[in-house]
């Protein structure tokens, strides 16, 4: 079911039936949420008028990315990049995508298809904690690239989800983290009050949570899309979303664990709510 490969200079696991590439993420503990240091950096950017527009509205919503807490994450596999249109059709043959430029483009799955895709996948969605841990990849800055403001060329050429070359990867070998609006297993709760100290998804009624989206509104309209690239950025699912699936580590010898069993354990967390967000996508 799994083969070990080298992709963009790093080890990867390929799910043979679908061709989806996964990276192994080591376990560890990290500080989840928008830290005081990151918040101070954003305020300094705002005061220096370095951003195209004032950040007052974003800063006013900073509470939805706080309070910061220590979270323990166990090792797991996560897709190197979100599912493409072609990969989505592996499980949902009739899938069509109005936003796609090609079958290799990252799929932006609309509300009415999202549950159908998630039910068909032999994988699960990442929890918010797993997603942010993977996005930060050991960094504590605004993005894995540091605290510098990425411009339009940076978003397309460095964080880009179209070429998926090594240059677009973070230290965990994950491409385009933050570029597409990616759906998580967690229900949308507009804060981290009473959130668990492990990586379990938070459950509840209503929409799911999405992470990322910096490339979803190209061509840009002067609304500081770089903020959506922040590792701590989170929002409520709306309209459509990309899917970057997670899987357990393959058993020794490369034989995959029973993913259907793993999926069943997480089915309730992932199949009860609706909606998604938008962007661009090719495979290395």
Tab-separated table of N, CA and C in Angstrom, residues 43 47 248:
chain	number	residue	atom	x	y	z
A	43	UNK	N	2.241	44.298	15.296
A	43	UNK	CA	1.976	45.684	15.701
A	43	UNK	C	3.080	46.617	15.198
A	47	UNK	N	2.591	49.784	12.831
A	47	UNK	CA	3.050	51.123	13.215
A	47	UNK	C	4.016	51.698	12.195
A	248	UNK	N	-1.723	7.549	9.626
A	248	UNK	CA	-0.790	7.015	10.623
A	248	UNK	C	0.506	6.583	9.955
